Structure formats: structure tokens, C-alpha cells
Amino acid sequence: MLGGTLVIQSLFLYVAALVVIEGLGLRAAFAALPRTWERGFWAAVSLGAGLLLPPLALQQVAARSIRAAEGGIPELTAWLVVAQGVTGLLGAFVLSGGATLVYLAAIRRSDGGAPA
């Protein structure tokens, strides 16, 4: 399931860059998306993997800790939910910035402009 999520996320990672940086409409961005996969797919996979693994590790810790919370520490559950939300938000910001940098460096520069 993790591998499928990572592949799907990697396939659509550059949609925002195509819309915001290149000024394409949503339909044109999806049409231009396959051209980004040639040079940017593996960068997207590694970027996504680096950002998906820490929240998954936190989920594992949270699952063990919630089981422990049933024994008398219910506040721990609330703190773990907050930590998971902060980690997810931070990961989303880093993923957006990383996707933009990879798009500008690997895809746009090699094309000499937009991939459209």
C-alpha cells in the first residue's frame, strides 16, 4: 500500500508547479504532466519516500503508545495526534518546496522552458 501511495503521489507531484510556475490551466497541466516523468519521476519518488517515512514511523509509535494509554495515560493520545498533525503539515510544506526546486532544476532547465 505504501508503494502504491508513493507512486501515485510521485506521478502527480508536479501539477502544482505546472499551474503556478508555468501558468497552465488545470487541464493543460494534466496534459503536460507525462513530459515531467521522463526526468523528474525518480526525483519525485525519492522526495516522497523521504517525507513519507517519518510520519509512518510516528504512526507506529502512536499505535504502541495508544495501547499503553489504555493502561492509564489518555493524555498521551492527544499529544500524539498533535505531533502527527504537526509532522504532516511540516512534511507537506517541505514536499511542496522540494517539488518546486526539483521541477525548476531538473525539468524546466533541461527543457529550456515549460514542458508543454
Short mmCIF file of N, CA and C in Angstrom, two decimals:
data_model
loop_
_atom_site.label_atom_id
_atom_site.label_comp_id
_atom_site.label_asym_id
_atom_site.label_seq_id
_atom_site.Cartn_x
_atom_site.Cartn_y
_atom_site.Cartn_z
N MET A 1 0.83 -1.19 0.00
CA MET A 1 0.00 0.00 0.00
C MET A 1 0.87 1.26 0.00
N LEU A 2 1.96 1.21 0.77
CA LEU A 2 2.87 2.35 0.80
C LEU A 2 3.48 2.61 -0.57
N GLY A 3 3.87 1.54 -1.25
CA GLY A 3 4.46 1.69 -2.58
C GLY A 3 3.48 2.30 -3.58
N GLY A 4 2.23 1.87 -3.52
CA GLY A 4 1.21 2.43 -4.41
C GLY A 4 0.96 3.90 -4.13
N THR A 5 0.90 4.25 -2.85
CA THR A 5 0.72 5.65 -2.47
C THR A 5 1.88 6.50 -2.96
N LEU A 6 3.08 5.97 -2.82
CA LEU A 6 4.27 6.70 -3.24
C LEU A 6 4.29 6.91 -4.75
N VAL A 7 3.92 5.90 -5.52
CA VAL A 7 3.91 6.02 -6.98
C VAL A 7 2.85 7.03 -7.43
N ILE A 8 1.66 6.95 -6.87
CA ILE A 8 0.59 7.89 -7.25
C ILE A 8 0.98 9.31 -6.89
N GLN A 9 1.53 9.50 -5.70
CA GLN A 9 1.96 10.84 -5.29
C GLN A 9 3.06 11.35 -6.22
N SER A 10 3.97 10.50 -6.62
CA SER A 10 5.07 10.90 -7.49
C SER A 10 4.59 11.25 -8.89
N LEU A 11 3.58 10.54 -9.37
CA LEU A 11 3.06 10.82 -10.72
C LEU A 11 2.41 12.20 -10.81
N PHE A 12 1.80 12.65 -9.74
CA PHE A 12 1.07 13.92 -9.76
C PHE A 12 1.77 15.04 -9.00
N LEU A 13 3.03 14.85 -8.64
CA LEU A 13 3.74 15.82 -7.80
C LEU A 13 3.92 17.18 -8.47
N TYR A 14 4.10 17.20 -9.78
CA TYR A 14 4.44 18.44 -10.46
C TYR A 14 3.23 19.21 -11.00
N VAL A 15 2.03 18.79 -10.67
CA VAL A 15 0.84 19.51 -11.15
C VAL A 15 0.84 20.94 -10.63
N ALA A 16 1.11 21.13 -9.34
CA ALA A 16 1.11 22.49 -8.77
C ALA A 16 2.17 23.36 -9.43
N ALA A 17 3.36 22.80 -9.70
CA ALA A 17 4.42 23.58 -10.35
C ALA A 17 4.01 23.99 -11.76
N LEU A 18 3.35 23.09 -12.47
CA LEU A 18 2.90 23.43 -13.82
C LEU A 18 1.84 24.53 -13.81
N VAL A 19 0.98 24.50 -12.81
CA VAL A 19 -0.07 25.52 -12.72
C VAL A 19 0.51 26.85 -12.26
N VAL A 20 1.29 26.83 -11.19
CA VAL A 20 1.76 28.08 -10.59
C VAL A 20 2.94 28.68 -11.35
N ILE A 21 3.94 27.88 -11.66
CA ILE A 21 5.15 28.42 -12.30
C ILE A 21 4.94 28.66 -13.79
N GLU A 22 4.34 27.69 -14.47
CA GLU A 22 4.17 27.80 -15.92
C GLU A 22 2.90 28.53 -16.31
N GLY A 23 1.98 28.70 -15.37
CA GLY A 23 0.75 29.41 -15.67
C GLY A 23 -0.24 28.62 -16.51
N LEU A 24 -0.11 27.30 -16.51
CA LEU A 24 -1.03 26.47 -17.27
C LEU A 24 -2.34 26.31 -16.52
N GLY A 25 -3.39 26.08 -17.25
CA GLY A 25 -4.66 25.73 -16.63
C GLY A 25 -4.60 24.30 -16.13
N LEU A 26 -5.60 23.89 -15.39
CA LEU A 26 -5.59 22.56 -14.80
C LEU A 26 -5.58 21.47 -15.88
N ARG A 27 -6.39 21.63 -16.88
CA ARG A 27 -6.44 20.63 -17.96
C ARG A 27 -5.11 20.57 -18.71
N ALA A 28 -4.53 21.73 -19.01
CA ALA A 28 -3.23 21.76 -19.71
C ALA A 28 -2.12 21.20 -18.82
N ALA A 29 -2.20 21.43 -17.52
CA ALA A 29 -1.19 20.90 -16.59
C ALA A 29 -1.23 19.38 -16.59
N PHE A 30 -2.42 18.80 -16.55
CA PHE A 30 -2.52 17.34 -16.60
C PHE A 30 -2.06 16.80 -17.95
N ALA A 31 -2.27 17.54 -19.03
CA ALA A 31 -1.79 17.12 -20.34
C ALA A 31 -0.27 17.17 -20.42
N ALA A 32 0.36 18.15 -19.77
CA ALA A 32 1.81 18.30 -19.79
C ALA A 32 2.51 17.41 -18.76
N LEU A 33 1.77 16.85 -17.85
CA LEU A 33 2.34 16.06 -16.76
C LEU A 33 3.19 14.88 -17.22
N PRO A 34 2.79 14.09 -18.22
CA PRO A 34 3.64 12.96 -18.63
C PRO A 34 5.04 13.38 -19.09
N ARG A 35 5.20 14.57 -19.60
CA ARG A 35 6.53 15.03 -20.02
C ARG A 35 7.46 15.26 -18.84
N THR A 36 6.90 15.48 -17.65
CA THR A 36 7.73 15.69 -16.46
C THR A 36 8.24 14.38 -15.90
N TRP A 37 7.62 13.28 -16.24
CA TRP A 37 8.00 11.99 -15.68
C TRP A 37 9.34 11.50 -16.21
N GLU A 38 9.70 11.91 -17.41
CA GLU A 38 10.94 11.43 -18.02
C GLU A 38 12.16 11.80 -17.17
N ARG A 39 12.22 13.05 -16.72
CA ARG A 39 13.37 13.49 -15.94
C ARG A 39 13.07 13.68 -14.46
N GLY A 40 11.81 13.72 -14.09
CA GLY A 40 11.50 14.05 -12.71
C GLY A 40 10.83 12.98 -11.89
N PHE A 41 10.56 11.80 -12.48
CA PHE A 41 9.83 10.79 -11.73
C PHE A 41 10.63 10.24 -10.57
N TRP A 42 11.89 9.86 -10.81
CA TRP A 42 12.67 9.24 -9.72
C TRP A 42 13.02 10.26 -8.65
N ALA A 43 13.17 11.51 -9.02
CA ALA A 43 13.37 12.55 -8.01
C ALA A 43 12.12 12.69 -7.16
N ALA A 44 10.96 12.59 -7.78
CA ALA A 44 9.70 12.68 -7.04
C ALA A 44 9.53 11.49 -6.11
N VAL A 45 9.93 10.31 -6.57
CA VAL A 45 9.83 9.11 -5.72
C VAL A 45 10.73 9.25 -4.51
N SER A 46 11.97 9.66 -4.71
CA SER A 46 12.88 9.78 -3.56
C SER A 46 12.46 10.90 -2.63
N LEU A 47 11.95 11.99 -3.16
CA LEU A 47 11.45 13.08 -2.32
C LEU A 47 10.25 12.61 -1.51
N GLY A 48 9.34 11.92 -2.16
CA GLY A 48 8.16 11.41 -1.46
C GLY A 48 8.51 10.37 -0.41
N ALA A 49 9.45 9.48 -0.73
CA ALA A 49 9.85 8.45 0.24
C ALA A 49 10.49 9.07 1.46
N GLY A 50 11.31 10.07 1.25
CA GLY A 50 11.95 10.73 2.38
C GLY A 50 10.98 11.45 3.29
N LEU A 51 9.85 11.84 2.73
CA LEU A 51 8.87 12.57 3.53
C LEU A 51 7.73 11.68 4.02
N LEU A 52 7.55 10.51 3.44
CA LEU A 52 6.50 9.60 3.92
C LEU A 52 6.97 8.74 5.09
N LEU A 53 8.25 8.43 5.14
CA LEU A 53 8.73 7.52 6.17
C LEU A 53 8.66 8.08 7.59
N PRO A 54 9.04 9.34 7.85
CA PRO A 54 8.93 9.84 9.23
C PRO A 54 7.50 9.84 9.79
N PRO A 55 6.48 10.28 9.03
CA PRO A 55 5.13 10.18 9.59
C PRO A 55 4.68 8.74 9.83
N LEU A 56 5.14 7.81 8.99
CA LEU A 56 4.78 6.41 9.21
C LEU A 56 5.43 5.86 10.46
N ALA A 57 6.67 6.27 10.71
CA ALA A 57 7.33 5.86 11.96
C ALA A 57 6.59 6.44 13.15
N LEU A 58 6.14 7.68 13.04
CA LEU A 58 5.38 8.30 14.13
C LEU A 58 4.06 7.56 14.35
N GLN A 59 3.43 7.09 13.27
CA GLN A 59 2.19 6.33 13.42
C GLN A 59 2.43 5.02 14.16
N GLN A 60 3.57 4.39 13.91
CA GLN A 60 3.88 3.15 14.62
C GLN A 60 4.07 3.42 16.11
N VAL A 61 4.79 4.49 16.43
CA VAL A 61 4.98 4.87 17.83
C VAL A 61 3.64 5.22 18.46
N ALA A 62 2.80 5.91 17.70
CA ALA A 62 1.49 6.30 18.22
C ALA A 62 0.64 5.09 18.50
N ALA A 63 0.67 4.11 17.63
CA ALA A 63 -0.14 2.91 17.84
C ALA A 63 0.28 2.17 19.10
N ARG A 64 1.58 2.04 19.31
CA ARG A 64 2.07 1.39 20.54
C ARG A 64 1.72 2.21 21.77
N SER A 65 1.85 3.53 21.65
CA SER A 65 1.59 4.39 22.80
C SER A 65 0.11 4.46 23.15
N ILE A 66 -0.75 4.38 22.15
CA ILE A 66 -2.19 4.39 22.42
C ILE A 66 -2.59 3.12 23.15
N ARG A 67 -1.97 2.01 22.78
CA ARG A 67 -2.24 0.78 23.52
C ARG A 67 -1.78 0.94 24.97
N ALA A 68 -0.65 1.63 25.17
CA ALA A 68 -0.17 1.87 26.53
C ALA A 68 -1.08 2.85 27.26
N ALA A 69 -1.69 3.78 26.50
CA ALA A 69 -2.57 4.78 27.11
C ALA A 69 -3.82 4.13 27.69
N GLU A 70 -4.20 3.00 27.15
CA GLU A 70 -5.35 2.30 27.71
C GLU A 70 -5.08 1.87 29.14
N GLY A 71 -3.80 1.81 29.49
CA GLY A 71 -3.42 1.43 30.85
C GLY A 71 -3.36 2.60 31.81
N GLY A 72 -3.65 3.83 31.38
CA GLY A 72 -3.69 4.92 32.33
C GLY A 72 -3.12 6.26 31.90
N ILE A 73 -2.74 6.46 30.63
CA ILE A 73 -2.19 7.75 30.20
C ILE A 73 -2.98 8.24 28.98
N PRO A 74 -4.22 8.63 29.12
CA PRO A 74 -5.02 9.04 27.96
C PRO A 74 -4.55 10.35 27.33
N GLU A 75 -3.87 11.20 28.10
CA GLU A 75 -3.38 12.47 27.54
C GLU A 75 -2.35 12.23 26.44
N LEU A 76 -1.67 11.11 26.54
CA LEU A 76 -0.66 10.78 25.55
C LEU A 76 -1.27 10.66 24.15
N THR A 77 -2.47 10.17 24.06
CA THR A 77 -3.15 10.04 22.77
C THR A 77 -3.34 11.40 22.13
N ALA A 78 -3.77 12.38 22.90
CA ALA A 78 -3.97 13.72 22.37
C ALA A 78 -2.65 14.33 21.90
N TRP A 79 -1.59 14.16 22.65
CA TRP A 79 -0.30 14.72 22.26
C TRP A 79 0.24 14.04 21.00
N LEU A 80 0.00 12.76 20.88
CA LEU A 80 0.45 12.05 19.68
C LEU A 80 -0.32 12.50 18.45
N VAL A 81 -1.60 12.78 18.59
CA VAL A 81 -2.38 13.29 17.46
C VAL A 81 -1.86 14.67 17.05
N VAL A 82 -1.54 15.51 18.02
CA VAL A 82 -0.99 16.84 17.73
C VAL A 82 0.37 16.69 17.03
N ALA A 83 1.22 15.80 17.53
CA ALA A 83 2.54 15.60 16.92
C ALA A 83 2.41 15.07 15.50
N GLN A 84 1.45 14.19 15.28
CA GLN A 84 1.24 13.66 13.93
C GLN A 84 0.74 14.75 12.99
N GLY A 85 -0.12 15.63 13.46
CA GLY A 85 -0.60 16.73 12.63
C GLY A 85 0.51 17.71 12.27
N VAL A 86 1.35 18.04 13.25
CA VAL A 86 2.47 18.95 13.01
C VAL A 86 3.46 18.32 12.03
N THR A 87 3.75 17.05 12.21
CA THR A 87 4.67 16.35 11.30
C THR A 87 4.11 16.31 9.88
N GLY A 88 2.82 16.05 9.75
CA GLY A 88 2.20 16.02 8.42
C GLY A 88 2.22 17.38 7.75
N LEU A 89 1.94 18.43 8.52
CA LEU A 89 1.95 19.79 7.98
C LEU A 89 3.35 20.20 7.55
N LEU A 90 4.32 19.92 8.38
CA LEU A 90 5.71 20.22 8.05
C LEU A 90 6.16 19.45 6.81
N GLY A 91 5.77 18.17 6.74
CA GLY A 91 6.10 17.37 5.57
C GLY A 91 5.47 17.91 4.30
N ALA A 92 4.25 18.41 4.40
CA ALA A 92 3.58 18.98 3.22
C ALA A 92 4.30 20.22 2.71
N PHE A 93 4.75 21.08 3.64
CA PHE A 93 5.50 22.28 3.23
C PHE A 93 6.82 21.89 2.57
N VAL A 94 7.54 20.95 3.16
CA VAL A 94 8.82 20.54 2.60
C VAL A 94 8.62 19.85 1.25
N LEU A 95 7.57 19.03 1.13
CA LEU A 95 7.28 18.36 -0.13
C LEU A 95 6.96 19.37 -1.23
N SER A 96 6.18 20.39 -0.92
CA SER A 96 5.86 21.42 -1.91
C SER A 96 7.10 22.18 -2.34
N GLY A 97 7.92 22.57 -1.39
CA GLY A 97 9.15 23.28 -1.72
C GLY A 97 10.13 22.41 -2.49
N GLY A 98 10.26 21.16 -2.08
CA GLY A 98 11.15 20.24 -2.77
C GLY A 98 10.69 19.96 -4.19
N ALA A 99 9.39 19.81 -4.37
CA ALA A 99 8.85 19.57 -5.71
C ALA A 99 9.11 20.77 -6.61
N THR A 100 8.98 21.96 -6.07
CA THR A 100 9.25 23.17 -6.85
C THR A 100 10.72 23.24 -7.26
N LEU A 101 11.61 22.96 -6.31
CA LEU A 101 13.05 23.00 -6.62
C LEU A 101 13.43 21.95 -7.66
N VAL A 102 12.91 20.74 -7.51
CA VAL A 102 13.22 19.69 -8.48
C VAL A 102 12.65 20.05 -9.85
N TYR A 103 11.46 20.59 -9.86
CA TYR A 103 10.86 20.99 -11.14
C TYR A 103 11.73 22.05 -11.82
N LEU A 104 12.14 23.07 -11.08
CA LEU A 104 12.93 24.14 -11.67
C LEU A 104 14.31 23.66 -12.11
N ALA A 105 14.93 22.79 -11.32
CA ALA A 105 16.29 22.35 -11.62
C ALA A 105 16.35 21.26 -12.68
N ALA A 106 15.48 20.27 -12.57
CA ALA A 106 15.61 19.10 -13.45
C ALA A 106 14.73 19.18 -14.68
N ILE A 107 13.54 19.67 -14.54
CA ILE A 107 12.60 19.60 -15.65
C ILE A 107 12.60 20.87 -16.48
N ARG A 108 12.41 21.98 -15.84
CA ARG A 108 12.29 23.23 -16.60
C ARG A 108 13.63 23.62 -17.22
N ARG A 109 14.71 23.49 -16.49
CA ARG A 109 16.02 23.89 -17.00
C ARG A 109 16.43 23.03 -18.18
N SER A 110 16.17 21.74 -18.12
CA SER A 110 16.59 20.87 -19.22
C SER A 110 15.75 21.08 -20.49
N ASP A 111 14.52 21.55 -20.32
CA ASP A 111 13.68 21.83 -21.47
C ASP A 111 13.92 23.23 -22.04
N GLY A 112 14.56 24.07 -21.26
CA GLY A 112 14.72 25.44 -21.69
C GLY A 112 13.44 26.24 -21.53
N GLY A 113 12.54 25.73 -20.75
CA GLY A 113 11.26 26.39 -20.54
C GLY A 113 10.23 25.40 -20.06
N ALA A 114 9.02 25.63 -20.40
CA ALA A 114 7.91 24.79 -19.95
C ALA A 114 7.92 23.45 -20.66
N PRO A 115 7.46 22.39 -19.97
CA PRO A 115 7.40 21.09 -20.62
C PRO A 115 6.24 20.97 -21.59
N ALA A 116 5.43 21.98 -21.74
CA ALA A 116 4.28 21.91 -22.63
C ALA A 116 4.75 22.03 -24.05
#
